[in-house]
């Protein structure tokens, strides 16, 4: 007779998106050490937990590329090879870090400093423009609980939470009942500003279909109308001025409003200037009512990466240690421009898959030079790596800290054991640092 | 006038940070001392003499001219924080040329990369070719960018030139930019800077301008809605007294920052 032992872990934090849901229940088959059921999570979060089960895509041993083929090796050999590559570089790139926990990110900063390399996280192709704008004009923001309890006007601008942050609507922004919003969805007015009729737009009270790449002009017109300036033109960004005036009235007359913005603003033309305008608008709206703004961060711990990098170096991303002290300049030290100009001689990618997201030209240059990945799964990046160091998955197979999109730190849980011998991201980076120091002759 | 000639011997594989190439550092040094100056190459330090042939004679800072030949598109930070003297670059030049310069003159006979003349505090930067993004801009997070001095670019420049530039009426400081054409967000967050463009510019010119003057002798691909037409003029007078003749339509703005503003945008009629 087969005896099946099942353990249920409660209040698990989901390590997938920036919403960082903290109410998951996960059933583990203890005999096989596998996830068999995930409750409360969205489809994406559930899939992430199942991805920790053994499969052909999961690495279970460190690999080294020899004659074009990956070969399984011992941890000592793999770490030694990786350290050998890194210790002899002139301009190494350390990139990723957003899908692992804060302690490992801290070790990443330490390694970058020892190597005198360039350190970047995925914010540089995601919400980096948000950080630039925040440095220019500040940011009036709050934690998500405030929005849940108080907001009666919710604007999703260039973001589509139904697909990207599926439980955001149910936990914080749209359907949830709050202390002052007893009737949930009925107590909130939801507006979506997006060129596409997204699924979020379909369940909103108002959808403003702005022309693609013309959000800046719309912000600009709203800000001018808010100052009671008459505009010379009849239409802005494909929206009649009369409709913009209606929107301004709605915004001015709410009790507590919030703008949730996403990649539709940060990664369309005007980039950080869109966010600059969005933040300025939010600030100016506080002359009329209470208004706040929050970025819909993607990876579950990209906020953490920014926070950890900032408390270690003073800067959130795109950091260059080549002169021994940290310097910051997105566009000069960020991963994509560096790769486009082919200015690196080796790279270490941690918990990220640039080969699927970066421009093709930059990926070609990434593969030209020695590539080390710390990555649990087979991805387009790890397939071309010279050294693969597979870790235990943070938030599933090891503990750690992660920052939610509103900068609230939550403790990740360990729900199951990692497959044999796998080290955590933190342990891998720690051993790599030791080995690199040894090779560089430092103590 | 004392003159020193540098010639690039070989193309560096990675960018070379050459903030020591400036009359302030070269002044009163022997050729051997100049050759021994340190440049940053990735995480390594190299000697100036490894990459450049050095000839000529040095002198006092304000009478020193440095001439550099070769394709310097991978050499960054030439003339950083220089206060006097002259640099002539015959060829393209990398990022941050003449950044935070206080005095003297830099001439680039070629194209310049991003951040040319960033946060200029005085002096003159002339570029005969095109320039990259952020010409004369504030660095990330700074609220006071170019404070004084003149940048002249014959060709086109990239996006977000003269970001956060600041003039000072009391100290009589008027940052100026002349260029042949410009990308988007020209003069964004302008606080008193003056910009004159010979050709066309892209969208969002003068976004968030608190005050200042922007003159465009060509077309604007999309004028911001918050700029309002004031009237037509046949002559524009710049804060430094210079007069530009021609038929212009005068707009006031940016009204998204202030309801009443003396910020002006002139576009050729």
XYZ file of C-alpha atoms in Angstrom:
712
model
C 0.000 0.000 0.000
C 1.312 3.434 -0.913
C 1.291 5.862 1.973
C 1.084 9.399 0.813
C 2.135 12.096 3.229
C 0.805 15.559 2.459
C 1.834 18.747 4.177
C -0.082 22.007 3.748
C 1.746 25.303 4.171
C -0.447 28.339 4.891
C 0.095 32.090 4.404
C 2.665 31.552 1.688
C 3.933 34.645 -0.133
C 3.778 34.234 -3.901
C 7.130 34.878 -5.602
C 5.854 35.918 -8.968
C 4.624 39.492 -9.512
C 4.956 42.753 -7.607
C 1.554 42.266 -5.937
C 3.261 39.683 -3.682
C 0.005 37.998 -2.510
C 0.570 36.620 0.987
C -2.425 34.316 1.469
C -1.492 31.248 -0.579
C -1.949 27.670 0.615
C 0.359 25.084 -0.884
C 0.029 21.275 -0.578
C 3.285 19.334 -0.725
C 3.619 15.609 -1.346
C 6.345 14.791 1.170
C 7.232 11.384 -0.280
C 8.012 12.817 -3.686
C 8.896 16.360 -2.518
C 6.530 17.888 -5.067
C 3.936 20.658 -5.114
C 0.551 19.028 -5.742
C -1.905 21.861 -5.139
C -1.808 25.646 -4.846
C -4.862 27.504 -3.539
C -5.682 31.235 -3.735
C -2.945 32.010 -6.268
C -3.634 33.257 -9.795
C -2.759 31.121 -12.807
C 0.713 32.612 -13.161
C 1.570 32.241 -9.477
C 0.309 28.649 -9.472
C 2.451 27.853 -12.498
C 5.503 29.245 -10.741
C 5.017 26.844 -7.803
C 4.553 23.885 -10.152
C 7.725 24.921 -12.007
C 9.730 23.865 -8.960
C 8.768 20.209 -9.506
C 11.284 18.023 -11.348
C 10.986 18.412 -15.107
C 13.163 18.358 -18.193
C 13.442 22.160 -17.909
C 14.785 22.201 -14.364
C 18.545 22.034 -13.840
C 19.595 19.794 -10.975
C 23.382 19.878 -11.388
C 25.842 22.648 -12.288
C 26.812 22.645 -15.965
C 29.844 23.746 -17.943
C 29.932 24.164 -21.697
C 32.577 22.048 -23.377
C 32.850 21.777 -27.162
C 29.424 23.317 -27.515
C 27.706 20.809 -25.192
C 26.633 21.251 -21.578
C 28.354 18.794 -19.252
C 27.378 18.078 -15.631
C 30.137 18.932 -13.173
C 30.638 19.264 -9.424
C 29.899 22.517 -7.590
C 33.626 23.072 -6.904
C 34.484 22.811 -10.580
C 31.617 25.042 -11.716
C 32.295 27.779 -9.143
C 36.005 27.636 -9.930
C 35.349 28.041 -13.650
C 32.925 30.947 -13.046
C 35.383 32.682 -10.706
C 38.187 32.150 -13.222
C 36.132 33.921 -15.903
C 35.087 36.809 -13.629
C 38.462 37.417 -11.974
C 40.115 38.028 -15.350
C 37.657 40.528 -16.756
C 38.109 44.216 -17.464
C 34.462 45.187 -17.790
C 32.064 42.513 -16.509
C 28.296 42.998 -16.434
C 26.199 41.700 -13.531
C 22.541 41.761 -14.464
C 19.174 40.457 -13.251
C 18.490 40.039 -9.511
C 14.785 40.941 -9.632
C 13.453 37.409 -9.187
C 15.502 36.482 -6.165
C 15.514 37.548 -2.543
C 17.175 40.609 -0.998
C 20.034 38.823 0.794
C 21.271 37.395 -2.528
C 20.922 40.826 -4.148
C 23.169 42.270 -1.441
C 25.798 39.661 -2.294
C 25.472 40.675 -5.956
C 26.393 44.249 -5.040
C 29.415 42.967 -3.094
C 30.612 40.898 -6.056
C 30.180 43.815 -8.475
C 32.255 46.038 -6.220
C 35.056 43.461 -5.926
C 35.100 42.993 -9.707
C 34.858 46.705 -10.531
C 32.064 45.806 -12.889
C 28.734 47.162 -14.001
C 25.694 46.234 -11.910
C 22.181 46.470 -13.259
C 18.780 44.994 -12.515
C 15.728 44.402 -14.672
C 14.316 47.825 -13.775
C 16.462 49.171 -16.604
C 14.126 47.591 -19.170
C 10.975 47.990 -17.084
C 10.305 50.693 -14.473
C 13.736 52.367 -14.698
C 12.090 55.449 -16.249
C 9.866 55.604 -13.152
C 12.945 55.838 -10.943
C 14.433 58.558 -13.168
C 11.245 60.595 -12.943
C 11.058 60.100 -9.167
C 14.579 61.535 -8.895
C 13.480 64.540 -10.950
C 10.166 65.394 -9.300
C 9.684 63.168 -6.222
C 6.682 60.892 -5.745
C 3.497 61.131 -3.643
C 2.686 57.504 -2.930
C 1.336 55.150 -0.295
C 0.985 51.498 0.610
C -1.666 49.402 -1.125
C -3.781 49.050 2.039
C -4.593 52.774 1.958
C -5.956 52.456 -1.571
C -8.023 49.432 -0.601
C -9.633 51.224 2.342
C -10.002 54.728 0.920
C -9.748 55.082 -2.856
C -12.976 55.969 -4.661
C -11.296 56.755 -7.982
C -8.837 54.275 -9.472
C -7.063 55.068 -12.739
C -5.104 52.368 -14.566
C -2.889 54.242 -16.993
C -0.951 52.070 -19.444
C -1.329 49.043 -17.212
C -3.421 45.903 -17.587
C -3.640 44.200 -14.186
C -6.193 41.594 -15.356
C -3.315 39.953 -17.199
C -0.154 41.220 -15.526
C -1.184 41.416 -11.840
C -4.343 39.254 -11.800
C -5.092 39.480 -8.066
C -4.326 43.196 -7.719
C -7.946 44.064 -8.557
C -9.351 41.629 -6.024
C -6.924 42.421 -3.225
C -6.318 46.167 -3.388
C -7.821 48.211 -6.147
C -11.166 47.259 -7.685
C -13.425 44.584 -6.188
C -12.227 44.405 -2.581
C -14.331 45.960 0.182
C -12.431 48.514 2.272
C -13.033 50.267 5.601
C -14.471 53.358 3.898
C -15.512 51.513 0.757
C -18.005 49.069 2.226
C -19.655 48.256 -1.082
C -16.445 47.286 -2.870
C -16.616 47.767 -6.630
C -19.812 49.859 -6.403
C -18.028 52.421 -4.223
C -15.266 52.941 -6.740
C -15.071 54.658 -10.109
C -12.554 52.874 -12.311
C -11.002 54.580 -15.335
C -8.593 53.002 -17.807
C -6.414 55.077 -20.117
C -4.920 52.797 -22.731
C -4.667 52.677 -26.539
C -6.019 49.117 -26.490
C -9.363 47.816 -25.240
C -7.705 45.594 -22.668
C -9.611 43.254 -20.380
C -9.079 45.804 -17.601
C -10.678 48.457 -19.842
C -13.649 46.171 -20.482
C -14.584 46.074 -16.788
C -13.922 49.783 -16.171
C -16.472 52.605 -15.876
C -14.543 54.788 -18.297
C -12.066 53.919 -21.016
C -10.112 56.696 -22.683
C -8.492 55.402 -25.837
C -5.436 57.628 -26.187
C -3.295 57.417 -29.327
C -0.237 55.197 -28.901
C 2.871 57.104 -27.722
C 0.906 60.322 -27.119
C 0.299 60.028 -23.375
C 2.612 62.941 -22.609
C 0.428 65.402 -24.542
C -2.652 64.124 -22.712
C -1.021 64.638 -19.294
C 0.077 68.040 -20.469
C -3.460 69.032 -21.516
C -4.962 67.739 -18.251
C -2.444 69.720 -16.218
C -3.157 72.896 -18.193
C -6.954 72.425 -17.871
C -6.515 71.863 -14.146
C -4.997 75.364 -13.986
C -8.063 76.653 -15.858
C -6.072 77.461 -18.986
C -8.083 77.256 -22.214
C -6.407 75.191 -24.925
C -5.904 76.404 -28.509
C -6.745 73.025 -29.999
C -9.927 70.917 -30.127
C -8.361 67.507 -29.797
C -5.360 66.151 -27.884
C -3.853 62.704 -28.503
C -7.011 61.604 -30.299
C -9.312 62.664 -27.430
C -11.711 65.637 -27.846
C -10.956 68.416 -25.345
C -14.584 68.257 -24.097
C -13.999 64.651 -23.011
C -10.725 65.610 -21.292
C -12.623 68.326 -19.409
C -15.123 65.705 -18.210
C -12.229 63.566 -17.006
C -10.715 66.537 -15.162
C -14.065 67.099 -13.388
C -14.209 63.427 -12.360
C -10.644 63.581 -11.040
C -11.165 66.857 -9.154
C -14.354 65.691 -7.499
C -13.191 62.380 -6.068
C -12.396 61.959 -2.366
C -9.297 59.863 -2.764
C -7.802 59.020 -6.131
C -4.938 56.859 -7.282
C -3.096 56.293 -10.558
C -1.646 52.826 -11.147
C 0.657 52.992 -14.154
C 2.595 50.346 -15.987
C 4.782 49.637 -18.949
C 2.335 51.447 -21.232
C 3.833 54.660 -19.879
C 7.405 53.692 -19.060
C 8.254 51.840 -22.251
C 6.476 53.928 -24.891
C 7.992 57.060 -26.414
C 8.739 59.801 -23.867
C 9.511 57.102 -21.256
C 10.510 58.849 -18.001
C 8.928 62.133 -19.114
C 5.534 60.368 -19.109
C 6.082 59.467 -15.470
C 7.459 62.940 -14.729
C 4.159 64.362 -16.043
C 2.059 61.732 -14.222
C 3.766 62.502 -10.913
C 3.515 66.272 -11.460
C -0.209 65.858 -12.218
C -0.675 63.788 -9.052
C 1.138 66.409 -6.979
C -0.934 69.235 -8.469
C -4.200 67.310 -7.900
C -3.537 67.478 -4.164
C -4.556 71.156 -4.381
C -8.090 69.875 -5.074
C -8.389 66.480 -3.408
C -6.253 63.603 -2.131
C -4.339 61.908 -4.934
C -1.523 59.364 -5.021
C 0.370 57.326 -7.582
C 1.931 53.863 -7.612
C 3.967 51.966 -10.186
C 2.766 48.468 -11.077
C 6.091 46.716 -10.622
C 6.535 43.473 -12.538
C 8.961 40.987 -10.986
C 8.101 40.139 -7.400
C 11.283 41.595 -5.969
C 12.317 44.285 -8.446
C 11.385 46.880 -5.813
C 13.692 44.955 -3.486
C 16.521 45.028 -6.018
C 16.166 48.803 -6.283
C 16.001 49.146 -2.505
C 18.966 46.863 -1.783
C 21.110 48.495 -4.477
C 20.178 51.930 -3.143
C 21.036 51.245 0.474
C 24.358 49.711 -0.603
C 25.460 52.146 -3.305
C 23.107 55.131 -3.281
C 21.647 54.233 -6.681
C 18.801 51.953 -7.709
C 20.134 50.505 -10.975
C 22.726 51.061 -13.759
C 25.687 51.278 -11.404
C 29.312 51.297 -12.517
C 32.033 50.274 -10.067
C 34.921 50.537 -12.541
C 36.573 53.405 -10.665
C 36.149 51.689 -7.307
C 33.200 53.774 -6.190
C 29.627 53.586 -7.466
C 28.548 55.860 -10.289
C 25.140 56.001 -11.887
C 23.992 56.821 -15.376
C 21.215 54.905 -17.143
C 21.945 54.873 -20.862
C 25.667 54.687 -20.214
C 25.908 51.920 -17.595
C 22.597 50.119 -18.165
C 22.671 46.632 -19.640
C 21.072 47.151 -23.057
C 23.125 50.179 -24.205
C 26.314 48.533 -22.876
C 25.585 45.397 -24.882
C 24.501 47.333 -27.968
C 27.862 49.131 -27.968
C 29.598 45.830 -27.142
C 31.453 47.258 -24.150
C 31.622 44.193 -21.900
C 33.916 41.181 -21.795
C 31.906 38.762 -19.629
C 28.554 38.656 -17.895
C 26.890 37.111 -14.879
C 23.108 36.879 -15.171
C 21.234 36.174 -11.950
C 17.561 35.111 -11.944
C 16.738 36.725 -15.242
C 16.361 35.912 -18.916
C 17.709 38.801 -21.004
C 17.895 36.681 -24.176
C 14.085 36.656 -24.334
C 13.653 40.353 -23.597
C 16.599 42.325 -24.922
C 16.978 43.567 -28.508
C 18.456 40.878 -30.780
C 21.612 42.875 -31.482
C 22.450 43.182 -27.789
C 21.779 39.474 -27.193
C 24.262 38.605 -29.957
C 26.902 40.633 -28.132
C 25.933 38.995 -24.817
C 26.600 35.547 -26.302
C 29.901 36.667 -27.869
C 31.553 36.853 -24.449
C 31.761 34.339 -21.575
C 28.353 34.032 -19.912
C 27.584 32.690 -16.433
C 23.999 32.212 -15.307
C 22.494 31.542 -11.893
C 19.146 30.189 -13.018
C 17.012 27.189 -12.023
C 15.441 26.568 -15.430
C 16.387 26.143 -19.035
C 15.842 29.514 -20.714
C 17.087 31.047 -23.968
C 19.835 32.695 -21.864
C 20.925 29.603 -19.925
C 20.929 27.506 -23.118
C 23.896 29.565 -24.366
C 25.684 29.935 -21.027
C 29.251 28.781 -20.460
C 28.572 28.042 -16.811
C 25.134 27.263 -15.352
C 24.819 27.432 -11.561
C 21.313 26.174 -10.702
C 19.937 27.510 -7.411
C 17.065 26.542 -5.134
C 14.087 28.716 -6.108
C 13.775 31.651 -3.708
C 10.362 31.846 -2.050
C 9.621 28.171 -2.729
C 12.727 26.233 -1.753
C 14.420 28.800 0.455
C 13.489 31.771 2.613
C 14.307 35.399 2.033
C 12.901 38.916 1.955
C 11.043 40.537 -0.919
C 9.630 44.049 -1.394
C 6.089 44.488 -2.694
C 5.407 47.103 -5.414
C 4.585 49.635 -2.671
C 7.930 48.949 -0.901
C 6.490 46.824 1.907
C 8.984 44.066 2.781
C 7.530 40.571 3.252
C 9.274 37.400 4.383
C 9.207 34.658 1.757
C 8.592 31.097 2.937
C 10.213 27.797 2.241
C 7.481 25.313 1.297
C 9.589 22.394 0.069
C 13.174 21.191 -0.145
C 15.297 21.888 -3.194
C 16.413 18.926 -5.312
C 19.653 17.360 -4.003
C 22.735 19.472 -3.594
C 21.231 22.706 -4.922
C 22.527 25.812 -3.143
C 20.537 29.032 -2.745
C 21.328 32.151 -4.796
C 22.878 33.632 -1.663
C 25.170 30.627 -1.081
C 26.240 30.490 -4.728
C 27.152 34.183 -4.776
C 28.910 33.858 -1.420
C 31.075 30.997 -2.681
C 31.711 32.849 -5.928
C 32.878 35.926 -3.996
C 35.252 33.803 -1.895
C 36.719 32.158 -4.967
C 37.060 35.432 -6.884
C 38.846 37.021 -3.896
C 41.187 34.030 -3.756
C 41.990 34.316 -7.463
C 42.529 38.062 -7.251
C 44.830 37.512 -4.285
C 42.664 39.440 -1.830
C 41.694 38.340 1.617
C 50.325 80.246 -26.987
C 51.710 76.881 -25.873
C 50.346 73.897 -27.763
C 50.228 70.203 -27.008
C 49.225 67.659 -29.638
C 47.797 64.280 -28.761
C 47.287 61.555 -31.346
C 45.325 58.372 -30.645
C 47.609 55.381 -31.312
C 45.051 52.567 -31.186
C 41.300 52.180 -30.696
C 40.508 51.113 -27.131
C 38.361 47.984 -26.776
C 36.351 49.552 -23.946
C 35.666 53.238 -23.329
C 38.599 55.191 -22.017
C 37.791 57.741 -19.314
C 40.067 60.669 -19.991
C 38.983 63.412 -17.601
C 42.685 64.258 -17.190
C 42.802 65.612 -20.734
C 42.216 69.225 -19.823
C 44.400 72.347 -19.757
C 44.053 72.432 -15.958
C 45.839 69.086 -15.557
C 48.346 69.587 -18.388
C 49.464 73.058 -17.310
C 53.093 73.349 -16.211
C 53.726 69.606 -16.625
C 56.530 68.084 -18.671
C 55.687 65.780 -21.588
C 56.776 62.755 -19.543
C 54.533 63.783 -16.681
C 51.641 64.123 -19.120
C 52.373 60.692 -20.606
C 52.266 59.215 -17.114
C 48.786 60.586 -16.316
C 46.227 57.875 -15.544
C 43.219 57.028 -17.675
C 40.502 54.593 -16.637
C 39.968 51.592 -18.900
C 37.204 49.352 -17.556
C 38.343 48.385 -14.062
C 42.011 48.952 -14.974
C 44.179 52.059 -14.984
C 46.342 52.795 -18.017
C 48.843 55.524 -18.828
C 47.952 58.311 -21.210
C 51.143 57.548 -23.119
C 49.920 53.991 -23.840
C 47.113 55.320 -26.007
C 48.296 58.739 -27.164
C 51.368 60.167 -28.844
C 52.176 63.379 -27.003
C 54.059 66.277 -28.611
C 54.461 69.996 -28.065
C 55.151 72.327 -25.186
C 53.163 73.147 -22.088
C 52.552 76.498 -20.505
C 50.227 78.351 -18.188
C 46.657 77.123 -18.013
C 45.040 80.064 -19.756
C 47.569 80.020 -22.585
C 47.487 76.296 -23.235
C 45.937 74.730 -26.309
C 45.448 70.968 -26.586
C 44.896 69.525 -30.056
C 43.700 65.916 -30.260
C 43.645 63.933 -33.506
C 41.951 60.618 -34.198
C 38.571 58.940 -33.789
C 37.890 59.523 -30.108
C 34.352 58.111 -30.071
C 35.370 55.728 -27.304
C 37.163 58.377 -25.245
C 34.933 59.933 -22.608
C 35.010 62.982 -20.376
C 37.571 65.086 -22.285
C 37.758 68.582 -20.799
C 35.726 67.684 -17.716
C 35.519 70.626 -15.292
C 38.097 72.658 -17.252
C 38.400 76.285 -16.235
C 40.571 77.907 -18.925
C 42.592 77.251 -22.067
C 41.473 75.564 -25.248
C 40.903 72.061 -26.592
C 40.498 71.250 -30.288
C 39.357 67.762 -31.200
C 39.785 66.716 -34.818
C 37.470 63.728 -35.072
C 34.426 62.298 -33.341
C 34.391 62.349 -29.567
C 32.784 60.138 -26.896
C 30.377 60.949 -24.089
C 30.552 63.806 -21.566
C 32.873 66.085 -23.560
C 33.307 69.366 -21.669
C 30.923 68.407 -18.900
C 30.749 70.855 -15.979
C 33.272 73.104 -17.706
C 33.684 76.553 -16.154
C 35.705 78.450 -18.730
C 37.822 78.210 -21.859
C 36.798 76.737 -25.180
C 36.360 73.287 -26.694
C 35.967 72.783 -30.429
C 34.948 69.405 -31.791
C 35.511 69.043 -35.524
C 33.268 66.012 -35.802
C 30.326 64.463 -33.958
C 29.921 64.283 -30.195
C 28.203 61.519 -28.233
C 25.635 61.983 -25.417
C 25.977 64.470 -22.531
C 28.153 66.978 -24.456
C 28.537 70.075 -22.279
C 26.356 68.616 -19.530
C 25.868 71.031 -16.612
C 28.040 73.663 -18.236
C 28.936 76.502 -15.870
C 30.717 78.755 -18.339
C 32.951 78.783 -21.393
C 32.147 77.721 -24.916
C 31.618 74.362 -26.572
C 31.459 74.209 -30.343
C 30.599 71.075 -32.294
C 30.746 71.136 -36.077
C 28.930 67.832 -36.579
C 25.969 66.321 -34.740
C 25.644 65.755 -31.009
C 23.888 63.033 -29.024
C 21.184 63.226 -26.392
C 21.278 65.406 -23.248
C 23.364 68.251 -24.712
C 23.939 70.770 -21.892
C 21.601 68.832 -19.603
C 21.537 68.284 -15.876
C 22.822 64.918 -14.716
C 20.320 62.444 -13.259
C 18.606 63.812 -10.208
C 20.094 67.328 -10.414
C 17.648 70.223 -10.381
C 20.134 72.781 -11.631
C 21.692 71.994 -14.999
C 23.520 74.338 -17.330
C 24.023 77.665 -15.556
C 26.095 79.721 -17.975
C 28.138 79.436 -21.156
C 27.394 78.770 -24.794
C 26.995 75.533 -26.746
C 26.968 75.730 -30.546
C 26.163 72.642 -32.593
C 26.121 72.937 -36.389
C 24.301 69.649 -36.934
C 21.398 68.023 -35.143
C 21.213 67.142 -31.491
C 19.339 64.328 -29.754
C 16.605 64.365 -27.133
C 16.253 66.293 -23.876
C 18.828 69.005 -24.521
C 19.182 71.753 -21.865
C 17.278 69.754 -19.240
C 16.818 71.834 -16.040
C 18.941 74.735 -17.310
C 19.002 77.727 -14.941
C 19.631 81.355 -15.731
C 20.302 83.980 -13.111
C 19.223 87.544 -13.721
C 21.056 88.841 -10.655
C 24.366 87.226 -11.558
C 23.770 87.989 -15.258
C 24.188 84.370 -16.309
C 22.390 83.217 -19.441
C 22.931 79.646 -20.621
C 22.644 79.483 -24.421
C 22.307 76.664 -26.928
C 22.434 77.044 -30.708
C 21.838 74.007 -32.899
C 20.892 72.981 -36.407
C 18.014 70.729 -35.396
C 16.853 68.844 -32.335
C 15.048 65.722 -31.150
C 12.155 65.570 -28.730
C 11.839 67.274 -25.335
C 14.113 70.189 -26.197
C 14.487 72.437 -23.143
C 12.454 70.249 -20.801
C 12.111 71.782 -17.287
C 13.779 74.919 -18.650
C 14.295 77.624 -16.026
C 15.579 80.534 -18.065
C 17.774 78.913 -20.689
C 17.833 80.231 -24.253
C 17.699 77.874 -27.217
C 17.934 78.796 -30.881
C 17.327 76.082 -33.482
C 18.036 76.641 -37.171
C 16.036 73.678 -38.419
C 13.223 71.365 -37.324
C 12.552 69.846 -33.915
C 10.632 66.793 -32.758
C 7.688 66.695 -30.315
C 7.269 68.210 -26.843
C 9.542 71.226 -27.227
C 9.705 73.255 -24.024
C 7.855 70.687 -21.907
C 7.520 71.900 -18.314
C 9.340 75.158 -19.122
C 8.952 77.534 -16.185
C 10.531 80.459 -17.991
C 12.995 80.926 -20.816
C 13.109 81.476 -24.568
C 13.074 78.897 -27.341
C 13.327 80.019 -30.974
C 12.701 77.525 -33.768
C 13.516 78.561 -37.294
C 11.874 75.469 -38.736
C 8.976 73.142 -38.004
C 7.840 71.497 -34.777
C 6.475 68.015 -35.375
C 3.835 68.349 -32.635
C 3.443 71.438 -30.454
C 2.384 70.804 -26.872
C -1.293 71.591 -26.180
C -0.374 73.673 -23.122
C 1.350 76.361 -25.242
C -0.990 79.211 -26.204
C -0.648 81.548 -29.163
C 0.165 85.161 -28.218
C 0.645 86.728 -31.649
C 3.113 87.196 -34.469
C 6.458 88.977 -34.259
C 9.040 89.972 -36.854
C 12.006 90.042 -34.475
C 12.963 88.120 -31.351
C 15.253 89.675 -28.777
C 17.227 87.205 -26.671
C 18.148 87.932 -23.018
C 21.784 88.604 -24.005
C 20.650 91.387 -26.344
C 21.056 89.409 -29.551
C 18.281 89.955 -32.114
C 16.945 87.353 -34.501
C 15.046 88.650 -37.506
C 12.290 86.701 -39.239
C 8.567 86.064 -39.014
C 7.720 84.032 -35.928
C 4.541 82.963 -34.188
C 4.876 83.636 -30.482
C 3.502 81.113 -27.962
C 3.467 81.393 -24.183
C 4.033 78.409 -21.910
C 4.379 75.926 -20.503
C 0.911 76.552 -19.009
C 0.865 73.129 -17.397
C 3.416 74.522 -14.907
C 2.014 78.017 -14.382
C -1.184 79.779 -15.373
C 0.637 83.044 -16.036
C 4.098 82.570 -17.466
C 6.725 84.556 -19.333
C 8.163 81.431 -20.917
C 8.169 81.883 -24.690
C 8.339 79.619 -27.719
C 8.784 81.161 -31.157
C 8.119 79.028 -34.216
C 8.841 80.228 -37.762
C 5.598 81.295 -39.444
